[in-house]
JSON list of C-alpha atoms in Angstrom, two decimals:
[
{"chain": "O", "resi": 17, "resn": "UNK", "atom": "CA", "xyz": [-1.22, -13.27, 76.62]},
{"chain": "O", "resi": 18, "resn": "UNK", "atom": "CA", "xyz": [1.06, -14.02, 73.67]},
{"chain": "O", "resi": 19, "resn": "UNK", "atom": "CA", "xyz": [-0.92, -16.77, 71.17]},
{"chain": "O", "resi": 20, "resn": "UNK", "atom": "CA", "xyz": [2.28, -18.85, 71.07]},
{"chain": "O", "resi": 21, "resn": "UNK", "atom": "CA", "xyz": [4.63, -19.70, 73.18]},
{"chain": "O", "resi": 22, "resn": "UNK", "atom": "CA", "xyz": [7.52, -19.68, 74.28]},
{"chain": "O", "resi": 23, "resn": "UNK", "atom": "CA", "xyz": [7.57, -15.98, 72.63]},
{"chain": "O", "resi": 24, "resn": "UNK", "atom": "CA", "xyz": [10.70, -16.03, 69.98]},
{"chain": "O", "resi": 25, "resn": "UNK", "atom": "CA", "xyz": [13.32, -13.40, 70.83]},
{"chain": "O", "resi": 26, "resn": "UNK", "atom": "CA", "xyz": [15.97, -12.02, 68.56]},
{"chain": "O", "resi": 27, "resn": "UNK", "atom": "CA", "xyz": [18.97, -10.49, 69.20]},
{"chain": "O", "resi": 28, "resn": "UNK", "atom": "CA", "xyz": [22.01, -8.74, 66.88]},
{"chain": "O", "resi": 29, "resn": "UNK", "atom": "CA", "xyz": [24.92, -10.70, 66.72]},
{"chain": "O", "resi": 30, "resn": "UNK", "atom": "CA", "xyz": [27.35, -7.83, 66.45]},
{"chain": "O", "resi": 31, "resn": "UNK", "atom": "CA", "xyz": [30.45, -8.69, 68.15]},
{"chain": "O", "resi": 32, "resn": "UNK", "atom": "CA", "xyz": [30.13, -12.72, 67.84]},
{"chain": "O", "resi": 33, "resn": "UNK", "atom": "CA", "xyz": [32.12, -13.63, 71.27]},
{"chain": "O", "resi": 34, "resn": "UNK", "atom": "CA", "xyz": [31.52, -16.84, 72.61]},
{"chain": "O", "resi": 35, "resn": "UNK", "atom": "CA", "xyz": [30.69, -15.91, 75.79]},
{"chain": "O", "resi": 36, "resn": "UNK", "atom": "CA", "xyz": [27.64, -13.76, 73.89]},
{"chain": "O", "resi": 37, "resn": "UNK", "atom": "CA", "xyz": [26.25, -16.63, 72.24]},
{"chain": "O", "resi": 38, "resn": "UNK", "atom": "CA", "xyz": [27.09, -18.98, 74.51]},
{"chain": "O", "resi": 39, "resn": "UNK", "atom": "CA", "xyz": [24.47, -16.45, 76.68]},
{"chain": "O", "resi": 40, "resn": "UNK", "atom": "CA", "xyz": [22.26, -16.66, 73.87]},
{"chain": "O", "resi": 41, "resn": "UNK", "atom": "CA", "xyz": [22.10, -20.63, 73.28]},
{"chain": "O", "resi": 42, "resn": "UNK", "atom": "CA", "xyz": [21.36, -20.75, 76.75]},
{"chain": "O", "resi": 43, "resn": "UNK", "atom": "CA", "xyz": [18.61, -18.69, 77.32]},
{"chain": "O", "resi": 44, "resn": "UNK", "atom": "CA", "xyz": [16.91, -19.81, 73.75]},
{"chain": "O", "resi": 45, "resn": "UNK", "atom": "CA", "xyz": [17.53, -16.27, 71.83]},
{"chain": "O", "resi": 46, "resn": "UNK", "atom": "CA", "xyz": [17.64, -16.38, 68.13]},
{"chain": "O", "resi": 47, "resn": "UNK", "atom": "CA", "xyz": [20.61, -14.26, 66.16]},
{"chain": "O", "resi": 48, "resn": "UNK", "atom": "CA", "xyz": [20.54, -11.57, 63.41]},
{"chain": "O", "resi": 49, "resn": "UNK", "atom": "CA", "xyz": [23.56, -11.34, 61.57]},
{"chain": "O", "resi": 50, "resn": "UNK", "atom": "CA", "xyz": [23.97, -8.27, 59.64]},
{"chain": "O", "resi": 51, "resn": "UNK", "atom": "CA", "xyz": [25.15, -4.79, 58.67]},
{"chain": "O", "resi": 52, "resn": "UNK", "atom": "CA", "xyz": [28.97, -4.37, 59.11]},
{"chain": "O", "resi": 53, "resn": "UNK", "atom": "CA", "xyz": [29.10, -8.49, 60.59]},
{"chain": "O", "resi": 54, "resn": "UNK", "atom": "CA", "xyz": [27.21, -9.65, 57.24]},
{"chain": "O", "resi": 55, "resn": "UNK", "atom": "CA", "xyz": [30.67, -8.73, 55.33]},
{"chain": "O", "resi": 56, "resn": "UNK", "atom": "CA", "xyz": [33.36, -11.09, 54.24]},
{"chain": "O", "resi": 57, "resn": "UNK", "atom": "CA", "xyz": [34.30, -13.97, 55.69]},
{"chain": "O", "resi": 58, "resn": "UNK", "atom": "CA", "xyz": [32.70, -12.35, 59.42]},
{"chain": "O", "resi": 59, "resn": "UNK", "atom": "CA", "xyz": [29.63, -13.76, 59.07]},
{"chain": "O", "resi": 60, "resn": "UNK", "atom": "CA", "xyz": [30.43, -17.51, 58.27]},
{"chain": "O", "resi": 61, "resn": "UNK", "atom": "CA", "xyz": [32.75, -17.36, 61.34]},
{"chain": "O", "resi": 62, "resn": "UNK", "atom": "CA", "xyz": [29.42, -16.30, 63.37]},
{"chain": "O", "resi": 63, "resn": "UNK", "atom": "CA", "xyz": [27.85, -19.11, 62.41]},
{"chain": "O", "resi": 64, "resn": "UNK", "atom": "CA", "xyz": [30.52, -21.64, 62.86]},
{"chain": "O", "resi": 65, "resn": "UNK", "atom": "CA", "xyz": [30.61, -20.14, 66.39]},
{"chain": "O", "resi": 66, "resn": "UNK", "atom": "CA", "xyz": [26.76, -20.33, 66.71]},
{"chain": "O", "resi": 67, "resn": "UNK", "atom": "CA", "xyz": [26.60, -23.77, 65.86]},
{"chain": "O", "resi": 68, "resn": "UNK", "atom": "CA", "xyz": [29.70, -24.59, 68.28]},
{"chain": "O", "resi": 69, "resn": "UNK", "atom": "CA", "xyz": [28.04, -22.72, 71.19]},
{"chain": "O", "resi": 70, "resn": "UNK", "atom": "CA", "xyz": [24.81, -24.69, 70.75]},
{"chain": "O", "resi": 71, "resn": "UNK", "atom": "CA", "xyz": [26.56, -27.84, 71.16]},
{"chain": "O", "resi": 72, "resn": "UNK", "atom": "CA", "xyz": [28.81, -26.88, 73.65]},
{"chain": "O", "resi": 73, "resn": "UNK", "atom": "CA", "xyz": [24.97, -27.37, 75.24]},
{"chain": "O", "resi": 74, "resn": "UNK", "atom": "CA", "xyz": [24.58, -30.27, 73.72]},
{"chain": "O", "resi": 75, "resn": "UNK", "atom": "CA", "xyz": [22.03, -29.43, 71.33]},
{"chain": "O", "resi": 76, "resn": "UNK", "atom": "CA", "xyz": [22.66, -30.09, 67.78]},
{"chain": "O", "resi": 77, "resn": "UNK", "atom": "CA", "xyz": [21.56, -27.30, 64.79]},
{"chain": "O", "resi": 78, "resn": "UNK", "atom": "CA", "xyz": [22.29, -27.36, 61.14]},
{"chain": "O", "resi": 79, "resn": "UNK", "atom": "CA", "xyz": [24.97, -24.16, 59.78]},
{"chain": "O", "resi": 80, "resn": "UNK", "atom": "CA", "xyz": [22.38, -21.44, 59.82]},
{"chain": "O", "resi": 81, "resn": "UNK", "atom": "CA", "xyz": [19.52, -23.06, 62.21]},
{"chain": "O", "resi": 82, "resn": "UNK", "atom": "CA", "xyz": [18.15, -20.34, 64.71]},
{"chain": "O", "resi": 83, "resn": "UNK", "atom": "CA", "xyz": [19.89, -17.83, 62.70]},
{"chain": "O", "resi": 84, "resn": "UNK", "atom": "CA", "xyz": [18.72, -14.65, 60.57]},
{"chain": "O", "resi": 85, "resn": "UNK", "atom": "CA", "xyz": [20.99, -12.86, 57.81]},
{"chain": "O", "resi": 86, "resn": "UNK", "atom": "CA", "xyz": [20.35, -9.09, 57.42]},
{"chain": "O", "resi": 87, "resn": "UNK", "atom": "CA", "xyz": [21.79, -7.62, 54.22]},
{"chain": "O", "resi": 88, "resn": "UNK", "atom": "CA", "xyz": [21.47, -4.20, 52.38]},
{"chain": "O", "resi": 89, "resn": "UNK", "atom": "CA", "xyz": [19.75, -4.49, 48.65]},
{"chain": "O", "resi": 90, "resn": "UNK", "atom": "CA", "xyz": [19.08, -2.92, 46.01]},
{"chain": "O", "resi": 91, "resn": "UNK", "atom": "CA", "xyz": [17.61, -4.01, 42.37]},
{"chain": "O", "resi": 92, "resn": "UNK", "atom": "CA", "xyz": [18.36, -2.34, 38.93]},
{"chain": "O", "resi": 93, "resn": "UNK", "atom": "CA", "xyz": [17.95, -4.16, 35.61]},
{"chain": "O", "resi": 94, "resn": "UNK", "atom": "CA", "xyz": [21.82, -5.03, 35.72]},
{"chain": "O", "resi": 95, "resn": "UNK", "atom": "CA", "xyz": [24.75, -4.54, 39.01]},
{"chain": "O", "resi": 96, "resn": "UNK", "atom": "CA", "xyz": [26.54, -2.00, 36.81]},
{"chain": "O", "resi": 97, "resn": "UNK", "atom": "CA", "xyz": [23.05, 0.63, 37.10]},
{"chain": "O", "resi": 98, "resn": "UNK", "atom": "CA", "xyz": [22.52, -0.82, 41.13]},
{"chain": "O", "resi": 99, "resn": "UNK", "atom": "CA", "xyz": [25.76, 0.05, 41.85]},
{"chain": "O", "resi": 100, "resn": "UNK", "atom": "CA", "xyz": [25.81, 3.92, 39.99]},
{"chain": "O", "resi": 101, "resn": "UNK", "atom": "CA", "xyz": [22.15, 5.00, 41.85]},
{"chain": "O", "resi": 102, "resn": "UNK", "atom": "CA", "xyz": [22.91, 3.12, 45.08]},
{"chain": "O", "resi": 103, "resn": "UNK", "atom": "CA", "xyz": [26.66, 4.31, 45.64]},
{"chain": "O", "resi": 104, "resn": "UNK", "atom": "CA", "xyz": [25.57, 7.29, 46.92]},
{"chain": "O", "resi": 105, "resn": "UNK", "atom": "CA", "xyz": [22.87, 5.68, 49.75]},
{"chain": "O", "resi": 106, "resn": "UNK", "atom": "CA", "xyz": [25.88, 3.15, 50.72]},
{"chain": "O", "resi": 107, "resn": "UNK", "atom": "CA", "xyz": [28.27, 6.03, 51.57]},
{"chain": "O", "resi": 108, "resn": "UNK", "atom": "CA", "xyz": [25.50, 8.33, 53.24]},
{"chain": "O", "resi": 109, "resn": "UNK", "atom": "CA", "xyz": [24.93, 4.85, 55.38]},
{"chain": "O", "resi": 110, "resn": "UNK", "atom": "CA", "xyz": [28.54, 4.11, 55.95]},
{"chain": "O", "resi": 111, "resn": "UNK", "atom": "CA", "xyz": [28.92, 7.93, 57.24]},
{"chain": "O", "resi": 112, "resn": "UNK", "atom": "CA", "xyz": [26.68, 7.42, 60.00]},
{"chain": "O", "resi": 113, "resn": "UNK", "atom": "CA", "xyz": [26.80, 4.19, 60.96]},
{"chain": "O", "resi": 114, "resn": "UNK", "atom": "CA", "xyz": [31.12, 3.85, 60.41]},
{"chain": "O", "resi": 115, "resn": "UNK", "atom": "CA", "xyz": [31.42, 6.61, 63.60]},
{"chain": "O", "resi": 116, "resn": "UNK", "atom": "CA", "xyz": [29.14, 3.64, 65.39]},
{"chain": "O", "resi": 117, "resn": "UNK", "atom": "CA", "xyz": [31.52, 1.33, 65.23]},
{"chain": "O", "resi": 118, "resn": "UNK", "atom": "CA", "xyz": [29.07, -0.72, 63.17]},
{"chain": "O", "resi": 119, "resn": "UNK", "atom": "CA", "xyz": [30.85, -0.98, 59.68]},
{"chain": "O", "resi": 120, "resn": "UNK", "atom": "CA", "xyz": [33.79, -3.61, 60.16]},
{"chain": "O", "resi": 121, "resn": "UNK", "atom": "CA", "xyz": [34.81, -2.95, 57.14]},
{"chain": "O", "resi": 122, "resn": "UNK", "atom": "CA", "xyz": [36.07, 0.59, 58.51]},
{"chain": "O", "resi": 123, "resn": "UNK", "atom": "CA", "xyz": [39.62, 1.27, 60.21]},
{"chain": "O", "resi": 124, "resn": "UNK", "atom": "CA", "xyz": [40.11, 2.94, 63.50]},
{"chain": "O", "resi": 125, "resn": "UNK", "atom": "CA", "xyz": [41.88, 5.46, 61.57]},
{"chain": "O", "resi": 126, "resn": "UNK", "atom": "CA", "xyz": [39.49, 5.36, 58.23]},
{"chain": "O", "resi": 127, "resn": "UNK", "atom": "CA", "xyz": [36.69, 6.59, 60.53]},
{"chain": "O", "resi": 128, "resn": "UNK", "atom": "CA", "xyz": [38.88, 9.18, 62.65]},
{"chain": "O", "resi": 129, "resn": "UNK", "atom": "CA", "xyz": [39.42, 10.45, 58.99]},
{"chain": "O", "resi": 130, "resn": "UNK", "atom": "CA", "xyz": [35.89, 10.33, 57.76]},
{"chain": "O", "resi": 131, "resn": "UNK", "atom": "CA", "xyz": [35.23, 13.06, 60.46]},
{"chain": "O", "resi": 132, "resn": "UNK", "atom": "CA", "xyz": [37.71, 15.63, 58.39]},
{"chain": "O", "resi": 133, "resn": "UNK", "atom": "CA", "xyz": [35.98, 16.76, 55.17]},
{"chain": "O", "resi": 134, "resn": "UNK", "atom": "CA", "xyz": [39.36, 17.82, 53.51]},
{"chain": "O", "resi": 135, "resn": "UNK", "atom": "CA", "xyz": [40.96, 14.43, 54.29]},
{"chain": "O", "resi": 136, "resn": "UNK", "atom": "CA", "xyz": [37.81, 12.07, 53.68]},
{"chain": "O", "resi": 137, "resn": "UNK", "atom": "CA", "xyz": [38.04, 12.16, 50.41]},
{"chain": "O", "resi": 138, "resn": "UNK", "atom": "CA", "xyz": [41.09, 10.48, 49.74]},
{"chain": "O", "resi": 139, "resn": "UNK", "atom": "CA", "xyz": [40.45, 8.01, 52.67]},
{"chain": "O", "resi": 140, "resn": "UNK", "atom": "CA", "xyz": [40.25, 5.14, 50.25]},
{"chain": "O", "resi": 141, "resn": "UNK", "atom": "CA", "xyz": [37.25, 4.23, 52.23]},
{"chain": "O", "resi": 142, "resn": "UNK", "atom": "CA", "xyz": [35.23, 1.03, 51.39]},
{"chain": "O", "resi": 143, "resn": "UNK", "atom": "CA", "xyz": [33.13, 0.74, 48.29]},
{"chain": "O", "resi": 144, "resn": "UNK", "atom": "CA", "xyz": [29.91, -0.52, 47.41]},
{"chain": "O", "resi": 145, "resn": "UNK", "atom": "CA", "xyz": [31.91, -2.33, 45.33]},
{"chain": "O", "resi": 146, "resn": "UNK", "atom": "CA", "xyz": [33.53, -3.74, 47.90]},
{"chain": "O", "resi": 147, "resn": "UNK", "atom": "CA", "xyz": [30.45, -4.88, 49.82]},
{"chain": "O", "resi": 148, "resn": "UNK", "atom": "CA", "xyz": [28.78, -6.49, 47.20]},
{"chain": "O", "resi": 149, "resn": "UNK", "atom": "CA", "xyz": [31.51, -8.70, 46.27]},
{"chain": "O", "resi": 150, "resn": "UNK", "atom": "CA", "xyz": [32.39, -9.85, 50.34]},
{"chain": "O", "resi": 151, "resn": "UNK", "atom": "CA", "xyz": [28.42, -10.44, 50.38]},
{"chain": "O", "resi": 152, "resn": "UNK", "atom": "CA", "xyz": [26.90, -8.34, 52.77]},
{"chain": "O", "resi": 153, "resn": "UNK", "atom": "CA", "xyz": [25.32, -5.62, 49.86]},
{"chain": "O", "resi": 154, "resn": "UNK", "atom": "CA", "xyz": [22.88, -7.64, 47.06]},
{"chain": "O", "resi": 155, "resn": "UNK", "atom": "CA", "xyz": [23.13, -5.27, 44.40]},
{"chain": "O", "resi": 156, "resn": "UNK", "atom": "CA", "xyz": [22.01, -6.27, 40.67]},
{"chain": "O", "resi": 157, "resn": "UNK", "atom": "CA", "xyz": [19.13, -7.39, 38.70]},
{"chain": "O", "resi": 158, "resn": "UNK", "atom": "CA", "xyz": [16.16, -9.51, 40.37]},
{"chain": "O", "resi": 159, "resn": "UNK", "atom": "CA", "xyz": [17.71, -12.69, 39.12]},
{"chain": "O", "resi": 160, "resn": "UNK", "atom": "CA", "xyz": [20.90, -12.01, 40.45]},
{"chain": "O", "resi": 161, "resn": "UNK", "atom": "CA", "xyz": [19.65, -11.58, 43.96]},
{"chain": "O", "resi": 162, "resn": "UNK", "atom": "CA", "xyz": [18.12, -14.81, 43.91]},
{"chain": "O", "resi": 163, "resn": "UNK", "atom": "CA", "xyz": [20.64, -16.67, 43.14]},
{"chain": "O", "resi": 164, "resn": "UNK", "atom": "CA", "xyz": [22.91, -15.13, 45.63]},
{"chain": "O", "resi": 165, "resn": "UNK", "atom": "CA", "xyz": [20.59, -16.21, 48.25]},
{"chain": "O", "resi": 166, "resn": "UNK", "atom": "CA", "xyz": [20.08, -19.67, 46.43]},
{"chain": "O", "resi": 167, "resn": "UNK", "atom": "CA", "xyz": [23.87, -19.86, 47.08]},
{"chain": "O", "resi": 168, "resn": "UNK", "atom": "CA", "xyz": [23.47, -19.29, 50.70]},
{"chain": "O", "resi": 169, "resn": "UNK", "atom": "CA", "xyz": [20.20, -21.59, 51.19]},
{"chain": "O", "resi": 170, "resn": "UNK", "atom": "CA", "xyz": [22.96, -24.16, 49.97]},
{"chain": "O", "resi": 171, "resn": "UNK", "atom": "CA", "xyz": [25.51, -23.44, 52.14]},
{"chain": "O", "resi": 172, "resn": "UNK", "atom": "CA", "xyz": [23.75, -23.32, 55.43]},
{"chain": "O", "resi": 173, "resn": "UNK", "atom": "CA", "xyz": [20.75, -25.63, 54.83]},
{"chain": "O", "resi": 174, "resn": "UNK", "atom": "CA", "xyz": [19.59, -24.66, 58.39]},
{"chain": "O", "resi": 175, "resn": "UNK", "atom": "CA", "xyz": [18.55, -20.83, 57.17]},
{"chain": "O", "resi": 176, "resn": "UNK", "atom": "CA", "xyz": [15.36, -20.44, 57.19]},
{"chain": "O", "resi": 177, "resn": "UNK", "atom": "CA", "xyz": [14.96, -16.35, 57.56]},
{"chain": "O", "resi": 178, "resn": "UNK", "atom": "CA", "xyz": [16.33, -13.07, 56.04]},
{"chain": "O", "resi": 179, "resn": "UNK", "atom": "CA", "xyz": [15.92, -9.78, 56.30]},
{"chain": "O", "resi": 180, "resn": "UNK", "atom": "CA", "xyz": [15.99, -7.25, 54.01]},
{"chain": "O", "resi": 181, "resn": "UNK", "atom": "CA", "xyz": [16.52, -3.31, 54.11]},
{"chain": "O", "resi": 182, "resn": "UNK", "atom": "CA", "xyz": [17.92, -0.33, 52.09]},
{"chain": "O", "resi": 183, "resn": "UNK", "atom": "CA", "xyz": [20.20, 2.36, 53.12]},
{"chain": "O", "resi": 184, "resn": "UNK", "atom": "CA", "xyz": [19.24, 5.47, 55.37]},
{"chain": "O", "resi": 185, "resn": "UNK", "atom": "CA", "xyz": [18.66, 8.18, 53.45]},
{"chain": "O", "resi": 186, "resn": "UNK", "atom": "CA", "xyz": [17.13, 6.26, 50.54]},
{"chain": "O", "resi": 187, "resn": "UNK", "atom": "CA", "xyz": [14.51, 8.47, 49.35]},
{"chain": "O", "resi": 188, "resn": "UNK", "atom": "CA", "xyz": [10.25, 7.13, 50.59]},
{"chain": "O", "resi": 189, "resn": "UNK", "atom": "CA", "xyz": [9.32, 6.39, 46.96]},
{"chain": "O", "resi": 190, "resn": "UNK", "atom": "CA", "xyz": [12.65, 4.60, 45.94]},
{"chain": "O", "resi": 191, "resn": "UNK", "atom": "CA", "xyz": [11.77, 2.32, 49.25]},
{"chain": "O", "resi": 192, "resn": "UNK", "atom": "CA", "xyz": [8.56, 1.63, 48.51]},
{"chain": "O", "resi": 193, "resn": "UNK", "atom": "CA", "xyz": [9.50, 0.84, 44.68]},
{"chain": "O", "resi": 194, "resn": "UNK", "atom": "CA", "xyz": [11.96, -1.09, 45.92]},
{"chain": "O", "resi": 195, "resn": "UNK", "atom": "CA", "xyz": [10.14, -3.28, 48.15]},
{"chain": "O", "resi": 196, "resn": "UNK", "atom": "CA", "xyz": [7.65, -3.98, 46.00]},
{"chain": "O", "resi": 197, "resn": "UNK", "atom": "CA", "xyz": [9.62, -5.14, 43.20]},
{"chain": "O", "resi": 198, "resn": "UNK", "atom": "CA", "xyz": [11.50, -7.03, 45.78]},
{"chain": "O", "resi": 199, "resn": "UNK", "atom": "CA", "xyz": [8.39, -8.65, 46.75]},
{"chain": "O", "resi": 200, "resn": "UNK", "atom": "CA", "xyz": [7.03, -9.65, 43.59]},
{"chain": "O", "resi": 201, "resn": "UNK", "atom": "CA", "xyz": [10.48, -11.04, 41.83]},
{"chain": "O", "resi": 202, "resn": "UNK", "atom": "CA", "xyz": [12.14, -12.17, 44.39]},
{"chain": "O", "resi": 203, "resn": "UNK", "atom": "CA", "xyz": [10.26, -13.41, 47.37]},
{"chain": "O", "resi": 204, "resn": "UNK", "atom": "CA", "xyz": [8.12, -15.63, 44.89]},
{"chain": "O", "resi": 205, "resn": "UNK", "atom": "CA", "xyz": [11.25, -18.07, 44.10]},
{"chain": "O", "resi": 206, "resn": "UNK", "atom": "CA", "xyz": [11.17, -18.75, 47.94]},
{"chain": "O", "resi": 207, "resn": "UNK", "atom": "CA", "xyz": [7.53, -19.36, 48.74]},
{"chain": "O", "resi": 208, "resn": "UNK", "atom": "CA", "xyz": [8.06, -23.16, 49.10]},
{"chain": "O", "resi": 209, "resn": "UNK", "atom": "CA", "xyz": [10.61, -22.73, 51.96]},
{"chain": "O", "resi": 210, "resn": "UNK", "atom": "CA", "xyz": [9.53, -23.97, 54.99]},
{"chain": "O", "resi": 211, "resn": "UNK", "atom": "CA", "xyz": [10.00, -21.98, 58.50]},
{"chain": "O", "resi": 212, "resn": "UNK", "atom": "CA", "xyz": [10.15, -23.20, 61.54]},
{"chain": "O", "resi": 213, "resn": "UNK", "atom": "CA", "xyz": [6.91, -22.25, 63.38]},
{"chain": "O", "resi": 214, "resn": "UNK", "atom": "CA", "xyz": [6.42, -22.67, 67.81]},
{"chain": "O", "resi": 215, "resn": "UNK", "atom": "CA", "xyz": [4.41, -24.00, 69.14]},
{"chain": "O", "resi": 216, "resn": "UNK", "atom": "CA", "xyz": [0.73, -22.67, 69.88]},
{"chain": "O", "resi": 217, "resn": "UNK", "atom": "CA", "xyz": [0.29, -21.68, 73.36]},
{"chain": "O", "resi": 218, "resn": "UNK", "atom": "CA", "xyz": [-2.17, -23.33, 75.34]}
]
């Protein structure tokens, strides 16, 4: 029997209809925001429409309450070195999940290209350039990651989660580097942040 309950269940917010949430809201399911729905001004419409569909049950929730924001990272002692070692993981990423529909960033017709090798590369497909400045890649130094998600924790004082990942095809050791450095210069500047626990089952 689960120690506390009721169990929490989370769900991708990928398409962000209001029938969807309003599905969610009813039956208690938390959202993750992220990937291709984390970019731009996408995900702050999510969780305008998160918020709305909660109190369309009556139930009020801060901007970012019940909510979880995914995002791709990586760290390098400035963005300029981030972006030259993790360009190449972004577009090995983009490649596989753009022809799952799951990069909104992508065209109907970018992706259709993507699949021709001779036309692909003058696609003017997105950049991790591109990502990083509509928010959904944190690329740069340690302290520049933290503040980015400062910014966030200020604009929807009802996050309490996020989730972090890098790119398929990142190689083991550059994960487990990663991670760790993640972990010990980034996570510490959050420590104090409270998260809302259930309750313990009986």
């Amino acid at each position: 029997r689960p120690l506390r309950l009721p169990v929490e269940c989370w769900q991708p917010i990928q398409g962000g209809t209001a029938r969807a949430m309003d599905f969610m809201a009813k039956h208690g399911i938390r959202g993750l925001i992220g990937g291709g729905s984390a970019e731009g001004g996408a995900m702050h419409k999510v969780v305008l429409g998160w918020q709305e569909a909660h109190a369309r049950r009556g139930e009020h929730i801060e901007l970012g309450e019940r909510l979880c924001f995914g995002f791709h990272f990586y760290l390098a002692k400035n963005r300029e070195q981030g972006i030259r070692e993790a360009a190449k993981y972004y577009e090995e990423n983009m490649k596989m999940f753009g022809e799952l529909r799951l990069v909104r960033a992508l065209t109907d017709e970018q992706i259709e290209i993507m699949r021709d090798p001779k036309r692909a590369p003058n696609a003017k497909l997105p950049r991790i350039e591109d990502a990083i400045a509509n928010g959904g890649f944190l690329c740069g130094s340690p302290e520049q990651v933290v503040e980015h998600l400062k910014s966030l924790e200020r604009r929807y004082p009802g996050l309490d989660r996020v989730s972090v990942s890098l790119s398929v095809g990142v190689p083991k050791a550059v994960c487990l580097e990663q991670l760790e450095w993640f972990a010990s210069e980034v996570m510490p500047e959050f420590a104090k942040a409270k998260v809302r626990e259930p309750a313990m089952a009986n």
